[in-house]
């Protein structure tokens, strides 16, 4: 924690910090938002880079279909459906626009948004090694990577990552299936069932009694000491970012197929749960490439872990953590329990993200139960955070002229792999909070 005098100086310069420290839900709309044509240049990556990522995933589709039978129906494509939420919209009192859910909670293999970037980075690393070793040539059917000989080759190499849970699942499951020696350094926030699942896949799990930043740093140090180890850096990886960004063009095709128009008169508002920032940042980049200024992205964080809002608002990015201002970074939203944001994402996306909102753990449980009650859909607490961004947008003066024709899309980031008993406990807690609020 910073000295009292330093916190006082920050509060004087940035009054919003006092509101963050009070742990009350709030919203902040970015005064530095800029046209996509101008601000996309801040990222340092291009539409061509995203197209290459998309092409790489297409090359790996035959392998994925062979290695993971649950992807056979989609031909080895890892993608999630988009579904309307009319009953949830009514329950939230939304009278303008239409509410939809992007179900990354139901992505195959690892059941969360991390199946995009995490699996992509592992595949890219595997491709590079196989090509360099002559085990793979341009034009080959990548399903040959499922052979025991190739698995034995990958067994000479290691992959490591630090995670609160979901990224670890994606990296660990994919790495182990290819044959890599996989290690996931997991913070105290990680759920036991996620650790158990990784171990069942042959992944080494190293547990820490501290938070995400410590787990990441430990993983980074391990990789530095092992030349055969590739470290997946959730804070700074361009490969993770590009894997997430592929979602933009795919969503554009899905909405077009559903008859959803997106343009200046029919804006798309996308609400993304945010932890360290890589997943939502990459998705938002892809969305801006796909829809330009017709899409408005809002990041939503727990009141106890508002690291990206703090970093972008102050301009300090990774140089400040929520713990520095006395916030504990303890939240039921384990996937969002990050105290220090990605400096790469914060700087790259600081003129492309429309706004930020925070949400209490109690509200996450209420939203979780309301979604289950109205739509019979179950998401984990962190995955429903996006719903808390809707009300601030509906009340914001800058959007009033186009709300009637707008589409609101909540990015549901995880939940399908939560054990039934644990999900039942989430729902029960949420129902109790809903009942208490109605009393």
Coordinates of C-alpha atoms in Angstrom, one line a residue:
X1 CA 0.0 0.0 0.0
X2 CA 1.2 3.5 -0.8
X3 CA 2.0 5.9 2.0
X4 CA -1.0 8.0 3.2
X5 CA 0.5 11.1 1.7
X6 CA 0.9 9.5 -1.7
X7 CA -2.7 8.3 -1.7
X8 CA -3.9 11.7 -0.7
X9 CA -2.1 13.3 -3.6
X10 CA -3.6 10.7 -6.0
X11 CA -7.1 11.4 -4.6
X12 CA -6.6 15.1 -5.1
X13 CA -5.5 14.6 -8.7
X14 CA -8.0 11.9 -9.5
X15 CA -11.2 12.2 -7.4
X16 CA -12.5 9.0 -8.8
X17 CA -10.0 7.1 -6.6
X18 CA -11.9 8.1 -3.5
X19 CA -15.0 6.4 -5.0
X20 CA -13.0 3.3 -5.9
X21 CA -11.7 3.1 -2.3
X22 CA -15.2 3.3 -1.0
X23 CA -15.9 0.0 -2.8
X24 CA -19.2 1.2 -4.2
X25 CA -20.3 0.3 -7.8
X26 CA -19.6 3.1 -10.2
X27 CA -19.1 3.9 -13.9
X28 CA -16.6 6.1 -15.8
X29 CA -16.9 7.0 -19.5
X30 CA -13.7 7.6 -21.3
X31 CA -13.2 11.2 -22.3
X32 CA -10.3 10.2 -24.5
X33 CA -12.3 7.9 -26.8
X34 CA -11.3 8.4 -30.4
X35 CA -12.5 7.3 -33.9
X36 CA -11.4 3.7 -34.6
X37 CA -9.6 4.8 -37.7
X38 CA -7.3 6.9 -35.6
X39 CA -7.0 4.9 -32.4
X40 CA -6.5 1.4 -33.8
X41 CA -3.0 2.6 -34.6
X42 CA -2.2 2.7 -30.9
X43 CA -2.4 -1.1 -30.7
X44 CA 0.7 -1.9 -32.7
X45 CA -1.1 -4.8 -34.4
X46 CA -3.2 -4.9 -37.5
X47 CA -6.1 -6.5 -39.3
X48 CA -3.5 -8.6 -41.1
X49 CA -2.2 -10.0 -37.9
X50 CA -5.7 -11.0 -36.9
X51 CA -6.3 -12.6 -40.3
X52 CA -3.1 -14.6 -39.8
X53 CA -4.3 -15.8 -36.4
X54 CA -7.6 -16.8 -38.0
X55 CA -5.8 -18.7 -40.8
X56 CA -3.7 -20.5 -38.2
X57 CA -6.7 -21.7 -36.3
X58 CA -8.2 -22.9 -39.6
X59 CA -5.0 -25.0 -40.2
X60 CA -5.3 -26.5 -36.8
X61 CA -9.0 -27.4 -37.1
X62 CA -8.4 -30.9 -38.4
X63 CA -6.1 -31.6 -35.4
X64 CA -8.6 -30.2 -32.9
X65 CA -11.4 -32.2 -34.4
X66 CA -9.3 -35.4 -34.0
X67 CA -7.9 -34.6 -30.5
X68 CA -11.1 -33.2 -29.0
X69 CA -14.2 -35.1 -30.2
X70 CA -16.5 -32.3 -28.8
X71 CA -15.2 -30.1 -31.6
X72 CA -16.1 -32.5 -34.4
X73 CA -19.5 -31.1 -35.0
X74 CA -18.0 -27.7 -35.8
X75 CA -15.2 -29.2 -37.8
X76 CA -12.6 -28.3 -35.2
X77 CA -13.6 -24.7 -34.9
X78 CA -13.7 -23.4 -31.4
X79 CA -16.6 -21.0 -31.3
X80 CA -19.6 -20.2 -29.1
X81 CA -23.2 -19.3 -30.0
X82 CA -24.9 -16.0 -29.6
X83 CA -28.4 -16.1 -28.1
X84 CA -31.1 -13.5 -27.4
X85 CA -32.2 -12.9 -23.8
X86 CA -35.8 -11.5 -24.0
X87 CA -36.8 -12.7 -20.5
X88 CA -33.6 -11.4 -18.9
X89 CA -34.1 -8.1 -20.7
X90 CA -37.6 -7.8 -19.3
X91 CA -36.3 -8.7 -15.8
X92 CA -33.7 -5.9 -16.0
X93 CA -36.3 -3.4 -17.1
X94 CA -34.7 -2.7 -20.4
X95 CA -37.2 -1.0 -22.7
X96 CA -34.9 0.0 -25.6
X97 CA -32.7 -2.1 -27.8
X98 CA -32.3 -5.9 -27.7
X99 CA -30.2 -7.9 -25.2
X100 CA -28.0 -10.8 -26.4
X101 CA -25.5 -13.1 -24.7
X102 CA -22.2 -14.3 -26.3
X103 CA -21.8 -17.8 -24.8
X104 CA -18.0 -18.1 -24.4
X105 CA -19.1 -19.9 -21.2
X106 CA -19.8 -22.8 -23.6
X107 CA -16.7 -22.8 -25.7
X108 CA -15.4 -26.4 -26.2
X109 CA -12.3 -27.8 -24.5
X110 CA -12.0 -25.4 -21.6
X111 CA -15.4 -23.7 -21.3
X112 CA -14.3 -20.1 -21.1
X113 CA -13.2 -17.1 -23.1
X114 CA -9.6 -18.2 -22.4
X115 CA -10.2 -21.1 -24.9
X116 CA -9.7 -18.4 -27.6
X117 CA -6.4 -16.7 -26.7
X118 CA -4.9 -19.5 -24.5
X119 CA -5.4 -22.3 -26.9
X120 CA -4.3 -20.2 -29.8
X121 CA -0.9 -19.3 -28.2
X122 CA -0.2 -23.0 -27.5
X123 CA -1.1 -23.9 -31.0
X124 CA 1.1 -21.2 -32.5
X125 CA 4.1 -22.4 -30.4
X126 CA 3.5 -26.0 -31.3
X127 CA 3.4 -25.1 -35.0
X128 CA 6.6 -23.2 -34.8
X129 CA 8.4 -26.1 -33.1
X130 CA 7.0 -28.7 -35.5
X131 CA 7.9 -26.6 -38.6
X132 CA 11.4 -26.0 -37.4
X133 CA 11.9 -29.7 -36.7
X134 CA 10.6 -30.7 -40.1
X135 CA 7.7 -32.6 -38.6
X136 CA 5.2 -30.3 -40.4
X137 CA 5.3 -28.7 -43.8
X138 CA 3.2 -26.1 -45.5
X139 CA 0.0 -27.7 -46.8
X140 CA 0.1 -30.7 -44.4
X141 CA -3.0 -32.0 -42.7
X142 CA -2.4 -30.8 -39.1
X143 CA -4.2 -33.9 -37.7
X144 CA -0.8 -35.6 -38.0
X145 CA 0.2 -33.7 -34.9
X146 CA -2.0 -36.1 -32.9
X147 CA 0.5 -39.0 -33.5
X148 CA 2.4 -40.5 -30.6
X149 CA 5.7 -39.6 -32.4
X150 CA 4.8 -35.9 -32.5
X151 CA 3.6 -36.0 -28.9
X152 CA 6.9 -37.5 -27.9
X153 CA 8.7 -34.7 -29.7
X154 CA 6.6 -32.0 -27.9
X155 CA 7.4 -33.9 -24.6
X156 CA 10.9 -32.4 -24.8
X157 CA 9.4 -29.0 -24.2
X158 CA 7.5 -27.3 -21.4
X159 CA 4.8 -24.6 -21.3
X160 CA 4.0 -22.6 -18.1
X161 CA 1.5 -19.9 -17.2
X162 CA 0.3 -18.0 -14.1
X163 CA -3.5 -18.0 -13.7
X164 CA -6.5 -17.4 -11.5
X165 CA -8.1 -20.4 -13.1
X166 CA -9.6 -20.2 -16.6
X167 CA -6.4 -19.3 -18.6
X168 CA -4.7 -22.1 -16.7
X169 CA -7.4 -24.6 -17.8
X170 CA -7.0 -23.6 -21.5
X171 CA -3.2 -23.6 -21.5
X172 CA -2.9 -26.7 -19.4
X173 CA -5.5 -28.9 -21.2
X174 CA -4.2 -27.9 -24.7
X175 CA -0.5 -28.2 -23.8
X176 CA -1.0 -31.6 -22.2
X177 CA -3.0 -33.0 -25.1
X178 CA -0.3 -32.0 -27.5
X179 CA 2.3 -33.7 -25.3
X180 CA 4.0 -30.7 -23.7
X181 CA 5.1 -30.8 -20.1
X182 CA 2.6 -28.2 -18.7
X183 CA 2.8 -26.3 -15.4
X184 CA 0.1 -23.9 -14.2
X185 CA 1.0 -21.5 -11.3
X186 CA -2.4 -20.8 -9.6
X187 CA -3.2 -18.0 -7.3
X188 CA -5.2 -18.3 -4.1
X189 CA -8.3 -17.2 -5.9
X190 CA -8.4 -20.3 -8.1
X191 CA -11.2 -22.8 -7.5
X192 CA -10.3 -26.2 -6.3
X193 CA -12.2 -27.9 -9.1
X194 CA -10.1 -26.2 -11.7
X195 CA -6.9 -27.4 -10.0
X196 CA -8.4 -30.9 -9.8
X197 CA -9.3 -30.9 -13.5
X198 CA -5.9 -29.8 -14.6
X199 CA -4.2 -32.5 -12.6
X200 CA -6.6 -35.0 -14.1
X201 CA -5.2 -34.0 -17.5
X202 CA -1.6 -34.5 -16.4
X203 CA -0.8 -30.9 -15.7
X204 CA 1.5 -29.9 -12.8
X205 CA -0.3 -27.3 -10.6
X206 CA 1.7 -25.1 -8.3
X207 CA -0.5 -23.4 -5.7
X208 CA 0.2 -20.0 -4.1
X209 CA -1.4 -18.5 -1.0
X210 CA -1.1 -15.1 -2.6
X211 CA -2.7 -13.4 -5.6
X212 CA -2.4 -13.5 -9.4
X213 CA 0.6 -11.2 -9.7
X214 CA 2.7 -13.5 -7.6
X215 CA 1.7 -16.6 -9.5
X216 CA 2.5 -14.9 -12.8
X217 CA 5.9 -13.8 -11.6
X218 CA 6.7 -17.3 -10.3
X219 CA 5.8 -18.8 -13.6
X220 CA 7.9 -16.2 -15.5
X221 CA 10.9 -17.0 -13.3
X222 CA 10.5 -20.7 -13.9
X223 CA 10.5 -20.3 -17.6
X224 CA 13.5 -18.0 -17.6
X225 CA 15.5 -20.8 -15.9
X226 CA 14.5 -23.4 -18.5
X227 CA 15.4 -22.9 -22.2
X228 CA 12.9 -25.6 -23.2
X229 CA 10.0 -23.7 -21.5
X230 CA 7.6 -21.3 -23.2
X231 CA 5.9 -18.9 -20.7
X232 CA 2.5 -17.7 -21.7
X233 CA 2.5 -14.1 -20.4
X234 CA -1.1 -13.0 -19.8
X235 CA 0.0 -9.5 -19.0
X236 CA 1.9 -8.8 -22.3
X237 CA 1.3 -11.5 -24.9
X238 CA 0.5 -10.4 -28.4
X239 CA -0.4 -14.0 -29.3
X240 CA -3.0 -14.3 -26.6
X241 CA -4.4 -10.9 -27.7
X242 CA -4.6 -11.9 -31.3
X243 CA -6.3 -15.2 -30.5
X244 CA -9.0 -13.3 -28.7
X245 CA -9.3 -10.8 -31.5
X246 CA -10.4 -13.4 -34.0
X247 CA -13.8 -13.2 -32.2
X248 CA -14.6 -9.9 -33.9
X249 CA -15.1 -11.1 -37.5
X250 CA -16.8 -14.3 -36.2
X251 CA -19.3 -12.3 -34.2
X252 CA -20.0 -10.1 -37.2
X253 CA -21.0 -13.1 -39.2
X254 CA -23.1 -14.5 -36.4
X255 CA -25.0 -11.2 -35.9
X256 CA -25.6 -10.9 -39.7
X257 CA -26.9 -14.4 -39.8
X258 CA -29.3 -13.5 -37.0
X259 CA -30.5 -10.4 -38.8
X260 CA -29.0 -8.0 -36.4
X261 CA -28.0 -4.8 -38.0
X262 CA -24.9 -2.9 -36.7
X263 CA -24.2 0.6 -38.0
X264 CA -24.3 4.2 -36.7
X265 CA -28.0 4.2 -36.3
X266 CA -28.0 0.6 -34.8
X267 CA -25.0 0.6 -32.5
X268 CA -23.6 -2.5 -30.8
X269 CA -22.8 -2.2 -27.1
X270 CA -20.6 -5.0 -25.8
X271 CA -20.0 -5.6 -22.1
X272 CA -16.9 -7.5 -21.2
X273 CA -15.8 -8.8 -17.8
X274 CA -12.2 -7.6 -17.2
X275 CA -9.4 -9.1 -15.1
X276 CA -5.8 -8.3 -16.2
X277 CA -7.3 -7.1 -19.5
X278 CA -5.9 -9.5 -22.2
X279 CA -9.2 -11.3 -23.0
X280 CA -11.5 -8.3 -23.1
X281 CA -8.8 -6.2 -24.7
X282 CA -8.2 -8.6 -27.5
X283 CA -11.9 -9.1 -28.2
X284 CA -12.5 -5.4 -28.2
X285 CA -9.7 -4.9 -30.7
X286 CA -11.3 -7.5 -33.0
X287 CA -14.7 -5.9 -32.6
X288 CA -13.3 -2.4 -33.4
X289 CA -11.7 -3.9 -36.6
X290 CA -15.0 -5.6 -37.5
X291 CA -17.5 -2.8 -36.7
X292 CA -15.5 0.4 -36.4
X293 CA -17.2 3.2 -34.5
X294 CA -20.5 1.4 -34.6
X295 CA -19.4 -0.8 -31.6
X296 CA -19.0 0.5 -28.1
X297 CA -17.0 -1.6 -25.6
X298 CA -17.4 -1.4 -21.8
X299 CA -15.2 -3.2 -19.4
X300 CA -16.7 -4.3 -16.1
X301 CA -14.6 -5.2 -13.0
X302 CA -15.4 -6.2 -9.4
X303 CA -15.4 -3.3 -6.9
X304 CA -12.6 -5.1 -5.1
X305 CA -10.4 -5.5 -8.2
X306 CA -10.9 -2.5 -10.5
X307 CA -7.3 -2.6 -11.8
X308 CA -7.9 -1.7 -15.5
X309 CA -10.1 1.3 -14.6
X310 CA -7.5 2.5 -12.1
X311 CA -4.6 2.1 -14.5
X312 CA -6.3 3.8 -17.5
X313 CA -8.0 6.6 -15.4
X314 CA -4.7 7.6 -13.8
X315 CA -2.6 6.9 -16.9
X316 CA -0.3 4.8 -14.6
X317 CA -1.3 1.5 -16.1
X318 CA 0.8 -1.4 -14.7
X319 CA 2.7 1.1 -12.4
X320 CA -0.3 1.1 -10.0
X321 CA -2.3 -1.7 -8.3
X322 CA -5.5 -1.7 -6.4
X323 CA -3.5 -2.8 -3.3
X324 CA -1.5 0.5 -3.6
X325 CA -4.7 2.4 -2.7
X326 CA -5.8 0.0 0.0
X327 CA -8.2 -2.2 -2.0
X328 CA -7.8 -5.9 -1.1
X329 CA -8.4 -7.6 -4.5
X330 CA -10.5 -10.3 -2.9
X331 CA -13.6 -11.2 -4.9
X332 CA -15.9 -14.1 -5.6
X333 CA -15.2 -13.4 -9.3
X334 CA -12.1 -15.5 -9.3
X335 CA -11.4 -14.9 -13.0
X336 CA -11.3 -11.1 -12.4
X337 CA -9.3 -11.1 -9.2
X338 CA -6.4 -9.1 -10.6
X339 CA -4.8 -6.2 -8.7
X340 CA -2.4 -4.9 -11.4
X341 CA -3.5 -4.4 -15.0
X342 CA -1.7 -5.2 -18.3
X343 CA 0.2 -2.2 -19.3
X344 CA 0.2 -3.4 -22.9
X345 CA -3.6 -3.6 -23.1
X346 CA -4.2 -0.5 -21.1
X347 CA -2.0 1.6 -23.4
X348 CA -3.1 -0.1 -26.6
X349 CA -6.8 0.2 -25.9
X350 CA -7.0 3.4 -23.9
X351 CA -8.7 5.3 -26.7
X352 CA -10.8 2.4 -27.9
X353 CA -12.8 1.5 -24.8
X354 CA -15.9 3.6 -24.2
X355 CA -16.3 3.1 -20.5
X356 CA -15.7 1.1 -17.3
X357 CA -18.0 0.0 -14.6
X358 CA -17.6 -1.8 -11.3
X359 CA -19.9 -4.4 -9.7
X360 CA -20.2 -5.8 -6.2
X361 CA -19.9 -9.6 -5.4
X362 CA -23.5 -9.5 -4.1
X363 CA -24.7 -8.1 -7.4
X364 CA -22.8 -10.7 -9.3
X365 CA -24.7 -13.5 -7.4
X366 CA -28.0 -11.7 -8.0
X367 CA -27.4 -11.4 -11.7
X368 CA -26.3 -15.1 -11.9
X369 CA -29.5 -16.2 -10.2
X370 CA -31.6 -13.9 -12.3
X371 CA -30.1 -15.3 -15.5
X372 CA -30.8 -18.8 -14.4
X373 CA -34.3 -17.9 -13.3
X374 CA -35.3 -16.1 -16.5
X375 CA -33.3 -18.0 -19.2
X376 CA -32.2 -21.2 -17.5
X377 CA -28.6 -20.4 -18.3
X378 CA -25.9 -20.9 -15.7
X379 CA -22.7 -18.8 -15.7
X380 CA -20.0 -18.4 -13.0
X381 CA -19.9 -15.2 -11.0
X382 CA -17.2 -13.4 -13.0
X383 CA -19.0 -14.2 -16.3
X384 CA -22.2 -12.3 -15.5
X385 CA -20.2 -9.1 -14.7
X386 CA -21.1 -7.6 -18.1
X387 CA -24.7 -7.2 -17.1
X388 CA -23.7 -4.6 -14.6
X389 CA -22.5 -2.3 -17.4
X390 CA -25.9 -2.0 -19.1
X391 CA -27.6 0.5 -16.7
X392 CA -24.7 3.0 -16.9
X393 CA -24.8 2.9 -20.7
X394 CA -28.6 3.4 -20.8
X395 CA -28.2 6.4 -18.5
X396 CA -25.3 8.0 -20.3
X397 CA -26.2 11.2 -22.2
X398 CA -23.7 10.4 -25.0
X399 CA -25.8 7.4 -26.2
X400 CA -29.4 8.6 -25.8
X401 CA -30.0 9.4 -29.5
X402 CA -29.2 5.8 -30.7
X403 CA -30.4 3.5 -27.8
X404 CA -33.7 2.5 -29.5
X405 CA -32.0 0.9 -32.4
X406 CA -29.1 -0.5 -30.4
X407 CA -28.1 -4.1 -29.6
X408 CA -26.6 -4.9 -26.2
X409 CA -24.3 -7.9 -26.0
X410 CA -23.0 -9.3 -22.7
X411 CA -19.9 -11.5 -23.1
X412 CA -20.5 -14.5 -21.0
X413 CA -16.9 -15.6 -20.2
X414 CA -17.2 -18.9 -18.3
X415 CA -19.4 -21.4 -16.4
X416 CA -20.2 -24.5 -18.4
X417 CA -17.5 -26.6 -16.7
X418 CA -18.4 -25.5 -13.1
X419 CA -19.3 -28.7 -11.1
X420 CA -23.1 -29.1 -10.7
X421 CA -22.9 -28.9 -6.9
X422 CA -20.9 -25.7 -6.9
X423 CA -23.1 -24.0 -9.5
X424 CA -26.1 -24.9 -7.4
X425 CA -24.5 -23.2 -4.4
X426 CA -23.9 -20.1 -6.6
X427 CA -27.5 -20.0 -7.7
X428 CA -28.9 -20.6 -4.2
X429 CA -26.8 -17.7 -2.8
X430 CA -28.1 -15.5 -5.7
X431 CA -31.7 -16.4 -5.1
X432 CA -31.3 -15.6 -1.4
X433 CA -30.0 -12.1 -2.3
X434 CA -32.8 -11.6 -4.8
X435 CA -35.4 -12.6 -2.2
X436 CA -33.8 -10.3 0.4
X437 CA -33.8 -7.4 -2.0
X438 CA -37.5 -8.0 -2.8
X439 CA -38.5 -8.2 0.8

